[in-house]
Amino acid sequence: MSEIREIDIPVGATPQKISQMLENFEDVHGERMVVQMGPQHPATHGVLRVELETDGEMIMKATPHIGYLHRCFEKTCESMTWQQVVAYTDRLDYCSSANNNLGYVLACEKMFGIEVSERVQTIRVLVSELNRLASHFIAIGTYGLDIGAWTPFLYLIQEREHILDLFDRLCGGRLLLNYMRIGGLTHDLPDNWLKEVHEYLSYMEGKLDEVNSLLSYNKIFVERLANVAIISEDMCIKYGLTGPNLRGAGKKWDLRKNEPYCGYETYDFDIPVGDGEVGTIGDCWDRYIVRVKECEQSMRIIKQATERLEKMPGDDVLAAIPKSMTKVAPGEIYFRTEHPKGELGFYIVSNGKKFPWRLKCRAPSFSSLSVMSAVSPGLLIADMVALIGSIDIVLGEVDR
Amino acid sequence: MTIPEIFNILQEKFPEAELVLEENNPDPIIRAKCEAIADISLLLRDDPDFSFDSLMCLSGVETVEEFQTVYHLYSMLHNHKVTLRAGGTKEEELIVPTVSHIWPTADWHERESFDLFGIKYTDHPDPRRILLPDDWVGYPLRKDYEPQKTWHKIPLTAIDYKEEDNGDES
Amino acid sequence: MAGYFKDIWLGVSTVLIGMHITFKHWFKFKKAVTIQYPHEILEMNERTRAHLFNVADECAVCLQCARACPVDIIDMQGIRADKDEDLGLLPTGKPKRMHLIKFDIDFSKCVYCGLCVEVCDTKSLHWRAPVEPCTFTREEMYKSFATIPPDEVERLIAFDAERKVKKAEEMAAKKAAAAAAKAAKAAKAKAEAEAKPAEAGADAPKAAKSDVGEEKKETPAASDTPEKPGTPDSPDAPENTPKPEPDKS
Amino acid sequence: MTWLDLLIAVACVAGVLGFISVVALVAIWTERKISAHIHDRLGPMETGGFHGWAQTIADMVKLLQKEDIIPDAADKPLFKLAPYIVLSATIASFVVLPFGAHLIGTDLNIGIYYLVAISSLEVAGILMAGWASNNKWALFGGMRSASQMISFEIPIGLSLLIPIMIVGSLSMQDLVGAQAGGFWNWGVFSHLPFAMIAFIVYFWASLAEVNRTPFDLPEGESELVAGFHVEYSGMRFAMFFLAEFANMFLVAGVAVALFLGGWHAPFSFLEISAESNVILHNLVGFFWFASKGMVLLFIQQWLRWTLPRLRVDQLMHVCWKIFLPFSFVNVLIVSLWIVLTQS
């Protein structure tokens, strides 16, 4: 170990450079140890296995192995009707099912040329932003858990629980909503639901500050994350990292602004980006803090959406749902939406029958995870935990 | 830049690539010969007019006649998109040159497409299965796929617990 | 050196801030957010997807739910009532025409998506407490909602079989009649040989076809198992697009 | 040696053992309750009626009954031995802890020195457990634990030197006796602020010594699954568990004895003099000692449920670059102070 300490790894060195530097020391240290991190490991957020080649605690090479949760979503969908698939998209990223629903439903609507009313769109925006909030709470909370802080996790779970209660009132599901349909929604809003959303927003005021002072700006937490596992903007784009991971690297990129759908262009919100406040741009802390800041922006959108809905006259949310989908337009389409984890794309091929011919889900976590083996050389095992948490993967989506 | 414009430029640069523009689709698709895909991709990424710096999605598709690989490209710089398609008949294996050296994200997507469709990617740095176990037989997303009965003595067909006790697994 | 002391100061101060926050939470003893589960039970919301329940008397046995189910767990069987049998009215106001002799749900496979409840016109299939579907054996996960006693079921099945035989006989008779008619026609045509040979040829298949169509209409009512919606070899299976019910609230 | 001596010795051992178990059980219960209330929940509420007080007892009974699994490839003798070493080091350290004026196993004249030396034995047990499990995570845990404990021994030793220098004795009772008569006489308030700094350094370093957050790297569950005791189950795991919580009280007890007045009350009128009633005097002393220890225990747990965990290199940074310089400067200044005031 003593020789290893002498390598002065410069801040911001590319992983390639680090691995080169490490290669030179290989002979000195001789044998490497292979450690299997996962599939049953608390920090891998599910059933991910990472094969680590380590020298002491320093990682020389990391190979992620996925597929432990593979259930062939794409094959299953080929024997489901267009509307039934919605129930399956819930289970991709089980932390943000409304956003999955939205991605699929919008892709189908664009393909079949179905127009939905403004009210339906606003409700969709409201529900998916609430779910984004819930998903980010999980991401932030479990990240604290990875770093060793238990309490913020349970505080955030507590706030998330209120959102799930709202969902329960809305559509009966808490985690897996199955709320959207091609052309509409399953239920209209219940009585007083918008008022409850307003109450929730006022309840949440100041709660994120508490999380910030308890966790985000805690010296130990900052030390653990600053300058660790830097993923530059260029690398993010190359490896297909999107969403908060890309924004954490300093790129102002959000599909809600850049390729607006569902009328997102009419909402007033900002895109938070990582600015290297405590370390280098694109380190773990930046990716983390972007999520915290996004929560505030989501709350702004929710507030605007509720205000609009209160003014809007009620109409039938089921009106545009096609009565029969046995014969649809053939063709293929790729449509992407901004998911809490990144860019969720659905590539749909239809041959005009009642089942999708081919449905490919471009899962954000899948691409995000592929960057791991490029970033990890030179990290310590504890940093590896920080890296996995910071790119915020959900294995249900990686393995599909 | 619109897709027909891109198509015209590409056709000039790659006359032997058998480029076809499929227009009967919501978004037009440029179809190319398999062998030319890597060269076209390299040009699309590096040419400053195109600069398709991100590969949004890479998917294998099986149509009635053929296997295909479909590339959805996007340029963050110019905000334009293009879809490429490489296809080959079902009689022989579809072999496509890898683009993982051009967009590293293609690495895993190509592995997935190999895993589920059996499309081979030449020069791929890590041509293993990704989602399924290494010793799996068959390519599940093919339409004529027949699942194995057992895998390492694990029964792969659903067991109806009402009808029979889950006693023997042989 | 200044950085060194600043780091120490930051470390100490942020630790103290964190301790202050956790202490505040620790101190407000009574406000636990969790509930003591077996003693207090949360109330279900109106739309909560908790446990499926089917009221046999209100079920129209339309098989919509079985078709909508993405995991194919509703095992359902109905027998058409006799013509003059009175089974009461359905909640939709129409008379009930089918005996529900089997309605099993395998809850071990249920994904709680709610598609079956959405397509139910009569609202006989609905969500209901309790929310704890745990059992000790897998067999207990099968819940049966048909209320007809077994001997009655046997009688109905026998009755249905009898009816089928009768129908088949009728059909055979019809077919024979048709065949006879066809033969007669053919004979007639032969007799008129030169007049219009094409017309007779086109007529006969038409008659046969209409017979087949009638038989097909009958089958879904008495079919043993609902058609799996996913089977690709049934291209003209009835449409099973879930039709969500508008919310009445 | 007479029969009486033997009897007293046996009673002492039984008393210490019983006390350790009771302290550990209470500490585990308070840990659960404190964490629960910090998280806005209630924690165990069912077992035993009042706020689940019997939960830890039930857990202990459960752990005793559980199957003792030894991995096939483990180094079996070492694997079996390790928990005993850890637990016996802890128990042996309790012998010199002064719970009251006469409530002490034996008042060695090198008491504190003995305590520091014996409690270091624990490292051997943990290293043994990590190595013998034949599990890489356990090995990581054992190695981390060894490096961490040995490093933090130094700031601990240097901080403990301060009260020793001030009092001029290594005997625990002498150290406690010098702090009699109100809280302003306590070790932590003498030679302000240097003894205070020594106390703070000691308290933080002792957290590392007993593997508590933010220094719980040897068993950091999100990194090393469970660290050195990942392969242990049942009774042997219970021993580690017991030793850990007993150790928490041990380091708190040392802090109380050396810095916080030991078994003396904060105000002298709250004590009962030994002349009037020896038994009552001891009991009151025990009460004060235990309650001060419990307060420190509470702070340890409070910290655990507040802070994240450090990384290995940062841990060493904290030890060698922050605690050590501070302790050295502290020792230097206090010794100068003592030399100058005495001469």
Coordinates of C-alpha atoms in Angstrom, one line a residue, chain C residues 61 63 66 74-79 98 100-104 157 160-161 164 218-228:
Chain C
V61 CA -69.9 -13.5 -17.1
L63 CA -65.2 -12.7 -19.8
A66 CA -60.3 -12.6 -18.0
I74 CA -58.7 -15.3 -13.8
D75 CA -60.1 -18.7 -14.4
M76 CA -63.7 -18.2 -15.3
Q77 CA -66.5 -20.3 -16.6
G78 CA -70.1 -19.6 -17.3
I79 CA -73.1 -21.5 -18.5
M98 CA -75.4 -16.6 -17.4
L100 CA -71.2 -18.3 -13.1
I101 CA -70.0 -21.7 -12.2
K102 CA -66.3 -21.0 -11.8
F103 CA -64.5 -17.8 -10.9
D104 CA -61.0 -18.5 -9.5
I157 CA -72.9 -28.9 -16.8
D160 CA -75.3 -27.7 -20.9
A161 CA -73.9 -30.9 -22.4
K164 CA -75.0 -29.1 -26.8
E218 CA -72.5 -19.8 -29.6
T219 CA -69.1 -21.1 -28.5
P220 CA -67.7 -18.2 -26.3
A221 CA -70.6 -18.6 -23.9
A222 CA -69.9 -22.2 -23.2
S223 CA -66.2 -22.3 -23.8
D224 CA -64.2 -24.0 -21.0
T225 CA -61.5 -21.5 -20.7
P226 CA -61.3 -17.9 -21.8
E227 CA -59.2 -17.3 -24.8
K228 CA -55.8 -16.0 -23.9

